[in-house]
Short mmCIF file of C-alpha atoms and ligand atoms in Angstrom, two decimals:
data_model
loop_
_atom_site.label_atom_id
_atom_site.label_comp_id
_atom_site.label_asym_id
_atom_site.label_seq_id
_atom_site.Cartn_x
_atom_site.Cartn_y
_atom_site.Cartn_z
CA UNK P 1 -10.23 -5.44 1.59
CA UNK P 2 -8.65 -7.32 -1.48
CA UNK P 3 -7.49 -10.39 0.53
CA UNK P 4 -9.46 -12.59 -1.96
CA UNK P 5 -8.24 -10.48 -5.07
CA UNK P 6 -4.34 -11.68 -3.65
CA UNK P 7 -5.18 -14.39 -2.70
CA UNK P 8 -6.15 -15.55 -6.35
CA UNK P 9 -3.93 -13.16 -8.42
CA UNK P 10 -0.55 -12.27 -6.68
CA UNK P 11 0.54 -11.64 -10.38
CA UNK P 12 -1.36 -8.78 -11.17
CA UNK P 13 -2.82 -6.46 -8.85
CA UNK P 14 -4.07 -3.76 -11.77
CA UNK P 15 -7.58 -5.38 -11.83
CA UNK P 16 -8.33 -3.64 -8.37
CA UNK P 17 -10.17 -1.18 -8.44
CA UNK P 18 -9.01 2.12 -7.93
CA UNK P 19 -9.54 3.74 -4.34
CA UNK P 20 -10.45 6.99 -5.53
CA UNK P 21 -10.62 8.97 -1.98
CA UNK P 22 -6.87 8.05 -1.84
CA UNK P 23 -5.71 10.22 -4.98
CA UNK P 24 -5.90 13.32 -2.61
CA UNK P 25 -6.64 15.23 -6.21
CA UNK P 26 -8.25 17.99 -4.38
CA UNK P 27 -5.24 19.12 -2.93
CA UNK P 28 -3.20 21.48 -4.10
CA UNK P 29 1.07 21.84 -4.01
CA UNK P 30 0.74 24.61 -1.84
CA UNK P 31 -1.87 21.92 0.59
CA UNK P 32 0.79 19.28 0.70
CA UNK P 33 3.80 21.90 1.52
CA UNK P 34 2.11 22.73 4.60
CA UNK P 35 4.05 23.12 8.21
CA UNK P 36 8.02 22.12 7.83
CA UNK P 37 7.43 19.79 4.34
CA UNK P 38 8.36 22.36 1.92
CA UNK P 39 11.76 22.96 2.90
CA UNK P 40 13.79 21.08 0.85
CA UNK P 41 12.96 20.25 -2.91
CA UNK P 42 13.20 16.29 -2.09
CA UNK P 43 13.01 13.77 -5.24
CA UNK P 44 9.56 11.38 -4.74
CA UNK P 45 8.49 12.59 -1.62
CA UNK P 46 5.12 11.58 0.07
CA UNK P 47 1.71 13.76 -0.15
CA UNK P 48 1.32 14.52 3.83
CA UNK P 49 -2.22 13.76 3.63
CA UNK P 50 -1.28 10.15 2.79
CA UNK P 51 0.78 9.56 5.29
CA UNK P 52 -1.32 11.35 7.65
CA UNK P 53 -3.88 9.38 6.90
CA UNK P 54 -2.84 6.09 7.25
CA UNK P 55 -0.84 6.99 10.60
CA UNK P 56 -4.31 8.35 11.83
CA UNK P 57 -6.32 4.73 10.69
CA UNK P 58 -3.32 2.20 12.39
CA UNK P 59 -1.90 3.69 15.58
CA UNK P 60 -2.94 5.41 18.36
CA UNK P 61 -1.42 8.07 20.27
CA UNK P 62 2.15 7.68 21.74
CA UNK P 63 2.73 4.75 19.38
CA UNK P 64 5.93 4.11 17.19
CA UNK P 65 5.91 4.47 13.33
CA UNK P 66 8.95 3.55 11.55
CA UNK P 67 10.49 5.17 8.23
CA UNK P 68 13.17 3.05 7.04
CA UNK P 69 13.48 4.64 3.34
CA UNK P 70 12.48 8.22 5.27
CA UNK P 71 13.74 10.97 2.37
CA UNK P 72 12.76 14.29 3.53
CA UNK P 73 11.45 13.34 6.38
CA UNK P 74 7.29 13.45 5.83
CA UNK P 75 6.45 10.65 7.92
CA UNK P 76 8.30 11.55 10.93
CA UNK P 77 6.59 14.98 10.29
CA UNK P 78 3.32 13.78 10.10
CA UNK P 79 3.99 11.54 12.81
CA UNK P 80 4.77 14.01 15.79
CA UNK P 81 2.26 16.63 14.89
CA UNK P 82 0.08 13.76 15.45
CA UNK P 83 1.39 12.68 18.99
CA UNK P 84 2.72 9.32 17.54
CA UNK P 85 6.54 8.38 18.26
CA UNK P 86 8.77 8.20 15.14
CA UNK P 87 11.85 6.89 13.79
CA UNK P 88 13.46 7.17 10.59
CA UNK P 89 16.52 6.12 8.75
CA UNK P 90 17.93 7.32 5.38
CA UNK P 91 21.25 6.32 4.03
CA UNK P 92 21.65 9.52 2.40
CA UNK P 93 23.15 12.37 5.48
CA UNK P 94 21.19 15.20 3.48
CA UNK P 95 17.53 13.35 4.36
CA UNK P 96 18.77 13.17 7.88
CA UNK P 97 19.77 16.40 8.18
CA UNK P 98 16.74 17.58 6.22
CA UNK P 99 14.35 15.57 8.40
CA UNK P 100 16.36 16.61 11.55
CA UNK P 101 15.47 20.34 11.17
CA UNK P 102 12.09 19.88 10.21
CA UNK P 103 11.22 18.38 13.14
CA UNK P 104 12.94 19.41 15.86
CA UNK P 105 11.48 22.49 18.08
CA UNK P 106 13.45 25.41 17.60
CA UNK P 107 13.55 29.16 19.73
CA UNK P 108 12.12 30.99 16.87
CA UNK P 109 13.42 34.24 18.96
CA UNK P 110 17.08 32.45 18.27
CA UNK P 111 15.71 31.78 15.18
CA UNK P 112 15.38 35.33 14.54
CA UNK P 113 18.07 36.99 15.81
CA UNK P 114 20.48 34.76 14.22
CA UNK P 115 18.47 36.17 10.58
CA UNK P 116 19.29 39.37 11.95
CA UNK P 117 23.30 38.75 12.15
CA UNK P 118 23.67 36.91 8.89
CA UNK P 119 21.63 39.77 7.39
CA UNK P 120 24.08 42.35 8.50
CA UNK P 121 27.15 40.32 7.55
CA UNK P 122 25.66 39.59 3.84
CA UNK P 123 24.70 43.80 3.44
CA UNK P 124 28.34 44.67 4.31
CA UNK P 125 29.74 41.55 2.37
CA UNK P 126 28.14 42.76 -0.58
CA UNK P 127 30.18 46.24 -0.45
CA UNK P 128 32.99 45.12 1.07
CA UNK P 129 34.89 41.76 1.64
CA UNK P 130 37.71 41.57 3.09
CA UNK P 131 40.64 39.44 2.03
CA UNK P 132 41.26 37.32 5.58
CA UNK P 133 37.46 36.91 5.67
CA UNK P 134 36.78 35.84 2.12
CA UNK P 135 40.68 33.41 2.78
CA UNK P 136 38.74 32.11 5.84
CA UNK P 137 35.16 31.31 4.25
CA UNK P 138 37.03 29.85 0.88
CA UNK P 139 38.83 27.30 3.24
CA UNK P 140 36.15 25.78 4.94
CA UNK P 141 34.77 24.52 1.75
CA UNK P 142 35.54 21.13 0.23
CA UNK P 143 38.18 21.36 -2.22
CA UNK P 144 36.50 19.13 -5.27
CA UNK P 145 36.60 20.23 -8.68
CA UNK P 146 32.68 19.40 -9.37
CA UNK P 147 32.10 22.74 -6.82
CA UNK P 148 33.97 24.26 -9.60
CA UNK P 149 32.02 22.17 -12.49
CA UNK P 150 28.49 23.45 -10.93
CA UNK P 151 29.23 27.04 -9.70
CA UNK P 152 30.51 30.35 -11.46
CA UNK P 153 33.34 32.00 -9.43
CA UNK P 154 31.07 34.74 -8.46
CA UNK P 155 28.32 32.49 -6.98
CA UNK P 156 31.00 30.30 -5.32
CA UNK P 157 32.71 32.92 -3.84
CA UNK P 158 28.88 34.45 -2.30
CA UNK P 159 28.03 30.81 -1.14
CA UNK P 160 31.29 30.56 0.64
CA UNK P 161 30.66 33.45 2.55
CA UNK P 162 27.27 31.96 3.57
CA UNK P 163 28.64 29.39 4.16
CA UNK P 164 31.44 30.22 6.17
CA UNK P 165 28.47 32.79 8.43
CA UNK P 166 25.98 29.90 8.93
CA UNK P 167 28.84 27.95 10.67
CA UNK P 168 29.77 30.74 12.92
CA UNK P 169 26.19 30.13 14.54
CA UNK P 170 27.03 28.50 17.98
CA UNK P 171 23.36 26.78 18.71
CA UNK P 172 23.84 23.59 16.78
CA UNK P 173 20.41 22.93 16.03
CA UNK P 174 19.79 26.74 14.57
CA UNK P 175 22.91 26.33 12.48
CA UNK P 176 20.95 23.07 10.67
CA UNK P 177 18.32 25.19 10.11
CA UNK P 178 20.25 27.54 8.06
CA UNK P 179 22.16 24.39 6.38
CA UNK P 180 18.77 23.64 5.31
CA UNK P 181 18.17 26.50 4.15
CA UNK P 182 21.10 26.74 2.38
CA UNK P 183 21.23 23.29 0.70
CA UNK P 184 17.75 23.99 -0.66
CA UNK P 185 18.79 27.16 -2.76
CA UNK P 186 22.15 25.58 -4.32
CA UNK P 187 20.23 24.42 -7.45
CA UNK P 188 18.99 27.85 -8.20
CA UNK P 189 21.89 29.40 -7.20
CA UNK P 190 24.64 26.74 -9.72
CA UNK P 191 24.59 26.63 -12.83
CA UNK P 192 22.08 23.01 -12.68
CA UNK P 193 19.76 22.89 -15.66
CA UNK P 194 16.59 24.72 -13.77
CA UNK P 195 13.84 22.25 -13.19
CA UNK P 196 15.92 19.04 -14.75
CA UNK P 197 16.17 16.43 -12.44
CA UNK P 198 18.97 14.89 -14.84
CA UNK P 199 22.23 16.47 -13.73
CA UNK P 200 22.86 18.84 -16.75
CA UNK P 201 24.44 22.49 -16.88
CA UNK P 202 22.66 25.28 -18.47
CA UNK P 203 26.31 27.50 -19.28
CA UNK P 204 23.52 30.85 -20.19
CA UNK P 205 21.48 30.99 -16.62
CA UNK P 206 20.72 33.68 -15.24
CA UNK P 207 22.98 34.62 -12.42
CA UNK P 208 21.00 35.04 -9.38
CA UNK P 209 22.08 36.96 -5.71
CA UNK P 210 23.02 34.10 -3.65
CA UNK P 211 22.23 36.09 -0.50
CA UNK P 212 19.08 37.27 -1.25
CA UNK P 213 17.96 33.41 -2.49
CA UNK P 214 19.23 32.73 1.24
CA UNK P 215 17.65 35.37 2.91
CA UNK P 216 14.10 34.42 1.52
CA UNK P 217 14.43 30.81 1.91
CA UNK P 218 15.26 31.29 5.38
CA UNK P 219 12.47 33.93 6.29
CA UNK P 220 10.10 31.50 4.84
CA UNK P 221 11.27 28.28 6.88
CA UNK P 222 11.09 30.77 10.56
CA UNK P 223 7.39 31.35 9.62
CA UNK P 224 6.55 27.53 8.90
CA UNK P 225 8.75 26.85 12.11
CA UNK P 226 6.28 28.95 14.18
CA UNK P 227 3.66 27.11 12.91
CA UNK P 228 5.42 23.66 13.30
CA UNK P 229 6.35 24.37 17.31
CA UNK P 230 2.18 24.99 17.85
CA UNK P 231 1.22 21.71 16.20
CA UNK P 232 3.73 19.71 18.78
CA UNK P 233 2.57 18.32 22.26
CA UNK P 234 4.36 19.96 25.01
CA UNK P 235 6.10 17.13 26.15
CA UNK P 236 7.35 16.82 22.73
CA UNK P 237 8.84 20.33 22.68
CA UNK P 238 10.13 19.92 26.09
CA UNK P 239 12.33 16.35 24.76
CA UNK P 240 11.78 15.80 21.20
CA UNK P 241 14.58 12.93 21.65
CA UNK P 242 12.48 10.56 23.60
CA UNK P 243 9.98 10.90 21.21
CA UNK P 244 11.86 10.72 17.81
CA UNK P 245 14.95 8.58 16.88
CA UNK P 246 16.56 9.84 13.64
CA UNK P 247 19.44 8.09 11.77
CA UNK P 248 21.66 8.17 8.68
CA UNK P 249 22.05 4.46 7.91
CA UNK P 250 20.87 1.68 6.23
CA UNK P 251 17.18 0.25 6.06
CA UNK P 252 18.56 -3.01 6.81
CA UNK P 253 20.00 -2.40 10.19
CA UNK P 254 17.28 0.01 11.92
CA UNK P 255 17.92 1.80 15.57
CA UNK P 256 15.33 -0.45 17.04
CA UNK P 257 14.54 -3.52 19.30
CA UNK P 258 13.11 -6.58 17.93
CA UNK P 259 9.22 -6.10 18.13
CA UNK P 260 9.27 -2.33 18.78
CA UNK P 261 7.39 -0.83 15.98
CA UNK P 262 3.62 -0.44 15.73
CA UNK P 263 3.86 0.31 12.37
CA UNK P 264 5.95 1.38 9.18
CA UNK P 265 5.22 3.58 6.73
CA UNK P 266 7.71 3.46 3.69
CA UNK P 267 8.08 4.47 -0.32
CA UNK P 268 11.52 2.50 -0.96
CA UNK P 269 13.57 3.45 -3.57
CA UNK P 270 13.01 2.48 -7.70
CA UNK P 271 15.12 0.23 -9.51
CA UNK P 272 16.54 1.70 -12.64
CA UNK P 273 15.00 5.55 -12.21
CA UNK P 274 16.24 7.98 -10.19
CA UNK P 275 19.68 8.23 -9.55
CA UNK P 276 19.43 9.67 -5.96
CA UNK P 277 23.43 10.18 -5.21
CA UNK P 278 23.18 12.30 -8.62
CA UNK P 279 20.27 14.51 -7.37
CA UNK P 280 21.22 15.17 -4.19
CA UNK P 281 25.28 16.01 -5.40
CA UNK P 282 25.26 19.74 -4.47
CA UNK P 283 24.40 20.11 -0.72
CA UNK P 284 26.40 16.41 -0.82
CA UNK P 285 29.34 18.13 -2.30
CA UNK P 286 29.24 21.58 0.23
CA UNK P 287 28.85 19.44 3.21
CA UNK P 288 31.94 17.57 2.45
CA UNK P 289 29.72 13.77 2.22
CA UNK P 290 30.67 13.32 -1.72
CA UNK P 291 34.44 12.50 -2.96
CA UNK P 292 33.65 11.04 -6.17
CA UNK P 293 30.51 10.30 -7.50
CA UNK P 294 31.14 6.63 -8.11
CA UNK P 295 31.57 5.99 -4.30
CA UNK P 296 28.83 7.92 -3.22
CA UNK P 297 26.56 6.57 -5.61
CA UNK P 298 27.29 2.80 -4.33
CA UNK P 299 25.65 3.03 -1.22
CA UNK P 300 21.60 4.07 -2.77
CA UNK P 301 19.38 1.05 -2.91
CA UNK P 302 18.18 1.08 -6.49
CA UNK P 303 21.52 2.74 -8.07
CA UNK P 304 23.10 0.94 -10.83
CA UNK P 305 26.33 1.49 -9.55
CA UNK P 306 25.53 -1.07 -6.50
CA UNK P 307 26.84 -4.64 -6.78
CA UNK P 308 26.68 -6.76 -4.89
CA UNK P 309 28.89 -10.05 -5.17
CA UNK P 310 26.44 -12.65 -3.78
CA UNK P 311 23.37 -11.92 -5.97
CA UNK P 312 23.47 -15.20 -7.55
CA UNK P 313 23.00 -17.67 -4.67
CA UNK P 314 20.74 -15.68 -3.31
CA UNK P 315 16.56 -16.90 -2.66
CA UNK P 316 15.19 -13.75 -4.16
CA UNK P 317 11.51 -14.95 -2.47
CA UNK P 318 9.36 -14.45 -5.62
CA UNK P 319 8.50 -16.03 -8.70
CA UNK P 320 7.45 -13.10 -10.69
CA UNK P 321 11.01 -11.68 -10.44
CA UNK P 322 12.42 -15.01 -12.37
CA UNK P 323 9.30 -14.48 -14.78
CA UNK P 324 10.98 -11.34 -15.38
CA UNK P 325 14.47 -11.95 -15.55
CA UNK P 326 13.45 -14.38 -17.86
CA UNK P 327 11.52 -12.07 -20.41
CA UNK P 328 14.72 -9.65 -20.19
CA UNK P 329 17.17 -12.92 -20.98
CA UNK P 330 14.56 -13.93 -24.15
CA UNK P 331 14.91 -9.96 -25.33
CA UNK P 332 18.52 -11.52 -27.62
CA UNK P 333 18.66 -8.32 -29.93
CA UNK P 334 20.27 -6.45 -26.68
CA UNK P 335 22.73 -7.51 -23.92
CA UNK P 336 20.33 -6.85 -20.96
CA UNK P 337 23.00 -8.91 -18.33
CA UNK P 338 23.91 -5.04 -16.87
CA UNK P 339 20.28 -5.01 -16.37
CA UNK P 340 19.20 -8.25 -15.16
CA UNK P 341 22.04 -7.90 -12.29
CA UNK P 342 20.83 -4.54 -11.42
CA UNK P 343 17.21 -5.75 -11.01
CA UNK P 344 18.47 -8.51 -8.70
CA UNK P 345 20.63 -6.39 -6.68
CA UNK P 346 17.71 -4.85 -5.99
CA UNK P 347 15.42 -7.31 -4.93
CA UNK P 348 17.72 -8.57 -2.83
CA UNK P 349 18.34 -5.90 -1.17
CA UNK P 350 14.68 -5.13 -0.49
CA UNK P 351 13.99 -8.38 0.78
CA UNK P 352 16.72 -7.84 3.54
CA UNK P 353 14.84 -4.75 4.34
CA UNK P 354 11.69 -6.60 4.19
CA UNK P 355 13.63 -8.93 7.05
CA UNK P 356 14.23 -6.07 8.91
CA UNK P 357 11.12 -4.50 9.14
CA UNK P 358 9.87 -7.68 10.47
CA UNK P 359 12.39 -7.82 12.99
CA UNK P 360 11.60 -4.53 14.39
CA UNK P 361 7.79 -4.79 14.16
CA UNK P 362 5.55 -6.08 16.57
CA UNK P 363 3.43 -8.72 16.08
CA UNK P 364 -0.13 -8.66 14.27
CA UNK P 365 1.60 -4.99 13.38
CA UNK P 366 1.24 -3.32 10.05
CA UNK P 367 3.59 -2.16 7.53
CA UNK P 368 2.49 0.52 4.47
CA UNK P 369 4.39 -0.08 1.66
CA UNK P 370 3.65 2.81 -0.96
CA UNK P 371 4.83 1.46 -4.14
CA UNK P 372 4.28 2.11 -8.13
CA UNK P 373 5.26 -0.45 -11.09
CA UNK P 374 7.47 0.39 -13.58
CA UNK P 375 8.34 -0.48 -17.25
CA UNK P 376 11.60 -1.29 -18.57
CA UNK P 377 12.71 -1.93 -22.52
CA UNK P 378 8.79 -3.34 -23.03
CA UNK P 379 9.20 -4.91 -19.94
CA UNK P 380 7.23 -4.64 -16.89
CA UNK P 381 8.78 -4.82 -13.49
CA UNK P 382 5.94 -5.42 -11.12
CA UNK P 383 7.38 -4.34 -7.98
CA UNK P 384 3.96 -4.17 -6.21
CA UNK P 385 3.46 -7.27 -7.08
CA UNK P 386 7.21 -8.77 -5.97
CA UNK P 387 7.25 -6.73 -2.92
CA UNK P 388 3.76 -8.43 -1.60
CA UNK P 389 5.33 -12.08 -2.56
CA UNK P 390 8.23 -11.48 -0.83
CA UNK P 391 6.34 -10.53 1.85
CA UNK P 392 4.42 -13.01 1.99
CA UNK P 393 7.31 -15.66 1.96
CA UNK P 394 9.31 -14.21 4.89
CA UNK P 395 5.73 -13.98 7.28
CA UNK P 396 3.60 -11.69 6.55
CA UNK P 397 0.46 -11.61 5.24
CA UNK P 398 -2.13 -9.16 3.21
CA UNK P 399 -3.92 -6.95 5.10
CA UNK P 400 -5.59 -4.60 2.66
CA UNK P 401 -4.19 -3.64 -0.59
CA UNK P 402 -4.77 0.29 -1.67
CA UNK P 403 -4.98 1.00 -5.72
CA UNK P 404 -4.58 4.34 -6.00
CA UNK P 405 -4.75 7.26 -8.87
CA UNK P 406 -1.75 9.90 -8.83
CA UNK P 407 -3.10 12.83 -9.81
CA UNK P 408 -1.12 14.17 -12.90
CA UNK P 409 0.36 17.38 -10.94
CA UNK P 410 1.89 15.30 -8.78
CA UNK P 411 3.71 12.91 -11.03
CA UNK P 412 7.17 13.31 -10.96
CA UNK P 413 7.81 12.99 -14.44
CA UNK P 414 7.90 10.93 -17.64
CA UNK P 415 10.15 7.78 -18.31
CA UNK P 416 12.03 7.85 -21.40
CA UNK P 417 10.83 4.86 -23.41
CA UNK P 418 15.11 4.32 -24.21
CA UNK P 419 16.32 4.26 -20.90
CA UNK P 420 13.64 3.17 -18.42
CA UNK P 421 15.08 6.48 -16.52
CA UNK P 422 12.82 9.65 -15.28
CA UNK P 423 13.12 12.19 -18.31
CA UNK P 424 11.55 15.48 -18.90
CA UNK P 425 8.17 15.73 -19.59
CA UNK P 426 7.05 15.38 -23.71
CA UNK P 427 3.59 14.15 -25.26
CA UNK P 428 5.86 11.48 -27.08
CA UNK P 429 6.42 9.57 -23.52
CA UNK P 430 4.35 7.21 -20.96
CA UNK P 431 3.13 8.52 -17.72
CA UNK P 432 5.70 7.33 -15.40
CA UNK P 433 3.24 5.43 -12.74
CA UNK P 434 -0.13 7.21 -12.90
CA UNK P 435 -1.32 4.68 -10.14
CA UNK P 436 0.23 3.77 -7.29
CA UNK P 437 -0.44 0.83 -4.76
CA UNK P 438 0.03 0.73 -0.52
CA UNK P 439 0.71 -2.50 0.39
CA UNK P 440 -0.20 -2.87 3.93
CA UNK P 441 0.88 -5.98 5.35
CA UNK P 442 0.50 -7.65 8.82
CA UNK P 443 3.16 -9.49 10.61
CA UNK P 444 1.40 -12.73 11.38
C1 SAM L 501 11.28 7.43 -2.44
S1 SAM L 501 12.52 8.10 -1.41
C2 SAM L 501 11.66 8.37 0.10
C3 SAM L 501 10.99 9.73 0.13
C4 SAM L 501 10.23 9.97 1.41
N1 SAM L 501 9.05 9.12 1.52
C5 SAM L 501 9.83 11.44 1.55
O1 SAM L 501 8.67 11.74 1.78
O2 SAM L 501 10.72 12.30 1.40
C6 SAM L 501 13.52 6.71 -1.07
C7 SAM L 501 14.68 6.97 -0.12
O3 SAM L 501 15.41 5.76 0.08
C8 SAM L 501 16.71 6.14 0.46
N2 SAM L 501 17.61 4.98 0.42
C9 SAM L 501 18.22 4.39 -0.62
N3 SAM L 501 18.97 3.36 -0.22
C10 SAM L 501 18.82 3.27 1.13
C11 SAM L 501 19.33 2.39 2.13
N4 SAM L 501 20.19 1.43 1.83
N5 SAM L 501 18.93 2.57 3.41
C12 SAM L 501 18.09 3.59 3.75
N6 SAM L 501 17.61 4.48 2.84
C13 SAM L 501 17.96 4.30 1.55
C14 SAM L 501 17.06 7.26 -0.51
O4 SAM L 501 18.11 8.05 -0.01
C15 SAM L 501 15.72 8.00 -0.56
O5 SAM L 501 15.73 9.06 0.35
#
């Protein structure tokens, strides 16, 4: 416990020492893809282990943990194979889908004999299409040029036809699956810079058999889905919906009464790194949820597209963020007002989700916040840090604070010492965050 270590230094939290049996450096990516977590490629998701593990020390069975920022879903995951009720919310309708799938029980018998049709339909399509079909599968795709932009006429026209067979699937909840599956090979299958998480096009890739990327994605998902439906308590497989409330919406306004949570377990979004409207624009742009990039991007906590008009009168709760806006006001040589409005966009916003947890959890309960500091133009943004005062200010108080290691195959990347953005690795740039901390903070 660190309570004394806050209590005395709220401004720096690097001095504690590191946990060590937290860095989960044993395992490898093939541990942490285990069950449903590996079916989607999702930017900054959470090790399983963690999350498992923390779930496992605060709740018992049959109580509710709470996702607001949920991604790809891992802490509902983790939360149902371990008889705990979950609820998750994600602004972005490719995490809910994504976490939809992966955790609801599925007829793997349906499962199969739906792989069976599409099969079929893909060998004959690949001899044969015929016009009406191929006039039929075209339409049902969202006109926007940026389909065009990412995808060469042959792959469009194969994905359409996927496409177009997925939605003939009648069982709902088995067509997801496949929209999963499908969503998860559109990277390989455009012409998106393989392995760049910047959106950039790579005009010499290799062109690759859309169906057969399909076909494998989705035989590997039915295996993992087998082994999903025999972690899950029956009464969960009999109505997952009592047990698990899913939504695509905002962190700020969660599905749930006042006091209902026994605990949250979160890893919000980063202020000026990812761009998570960009990264997720291909599934976005099949599925029909993207018209233009600007208005999608708006929405993302974090995005430097956000603005919000009040920022200024606004009680961001914490001193260290005017220490900072202050050392990026003194920086003269640049104009860092884009910047400075960004970062308080920002807080604010995460101190209205901060509210909201609150709201929603019950009292003496605990909330993980999994969080890593950042660096900005020389400038360090101490979010950690931040996060806990704001905390602290709206009622809660320090429970235990976590330092922990992030073992180098599972950083993300490298932050470009220009742009304060997530680059491609090189040996001339920082480790992004190669510690992490979990807040975990009581509701007094
Ligand atoms: C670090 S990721 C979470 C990853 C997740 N822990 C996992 O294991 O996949 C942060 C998430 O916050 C979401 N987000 C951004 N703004 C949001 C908002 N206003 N409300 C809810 N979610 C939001 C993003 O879409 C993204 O999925």
């Amino acid at each position: 416990m660190y309570n004394d270590v806050i209590d005395c230094n709220i401004k720096n939290f690097s001095s504690i020492p590191l946990d060590y049996s937290w860095s989960f450096s044993d395992k490898t990516i093939k541990d942490t893809a285990y069950i449903t977590h590996n079916y989607y490629t999702y930017p900054a998701k959470f090790i399983p282990q963690l999350v498992s593990r923390l779930i496992n020390t605060y709740t018992k069975e049959k109580e509710l943990v709470a996702d607001p920022f949920m991604g790809s879903g891992t802490t509902v995951v983790e939360s149902l194979v371990s008889k705990r009720c979950a609820c998750g919310v994600d602004i972005n309708e490719i995490a809910y889908l994504i976490s939809k799938v992966k955790t609801t029980p599925l007829d793997i018998e349906l499962l199969k004999k739906e792989y069976l049709i599409l099969e079929e339909k893909f060998t004959n399509y690949s001899v044969l299409v015929e016009k009406d079909i191929l006039v039929k599968a075209e339409n049902i795709v969202p006109k926007n040029d940026r389909i065009d932009y990412w995808f060469k006429p042959k792959q469009k026209e194969e994905l359409s036809l996927i496409f177009y067979s997925i939605f003939e699937i009648e069982n709902i909840d088995i067509r997801d699956f496949y929209l999963v599956a499908f969503a998860q090979i559109l990277k390989t299958a455009s012409i998106w810079l393989q392995k760049s998480i910047k959106p950039t096009r790579d005009m010499k890739k290799k062109e690759q058999d859309s169906y057969n990327l399909f076909l494998c994605q989705a035989k590997r998902m039915i295996k993992r889905h087998e082994v999903y439906n025999t972690m899950l308590d029956k009464d969960f497989i009999s109505d997952i919906n009592k047990y698990r409330k899913l939504k695509c919406g905002d962190s700020r306004v969660l599905p749930l009464e006042n006091e209902e949570a026994d605990f949250i377990v979160t890893s919000p979004p980063y202020v000026t790194s990812y761009e998570y409207a960009d990264l997720h624009q291909l599934p976005s742009l099949w599925f029909g949820y993207l018209n233009t990039l600007p208005e999608f991007r708006e929405k993302f906590i974090g995005s430097s597209y956000k603005n919000r008009g009040d920022v200024d009168n606004i009680d961001l709760k914490s001193d260290i963020i005017i220490d900072t806006i202050n050392k990026f006001s003194s920086n003269e040589k640049k104009n860092n007002k884009k910047k400075i409005r960004e970062i308080k966009n920002y807080y604010a916003d995460m101190l209205e989700s901060f509210i909201e947890m609150k709201r929603v959890l019950k009292s003496g309960g605990k909330a993980a916040i999994v969080i890593g500091n950042t660096q900005f133009k020389n400038v360090d943004i101490f979010n950690a840090e931040i996060f806990c005062e704001q905390m602290l200010n709206i009622g809660f108080k320090v429970f235990d604070i976590i330092h922990r290691e992030i073992p180098s195959k599972m950083l993300p990347s490298t932050r470009d010492s220009a742009t304060g953005r997530f680059a491609k690795t090189s040996s001339m740039d920082k480790l992004v965050y190669p510690t992490e901390y979990i807040l975990i903070m009581e509701k007094v």
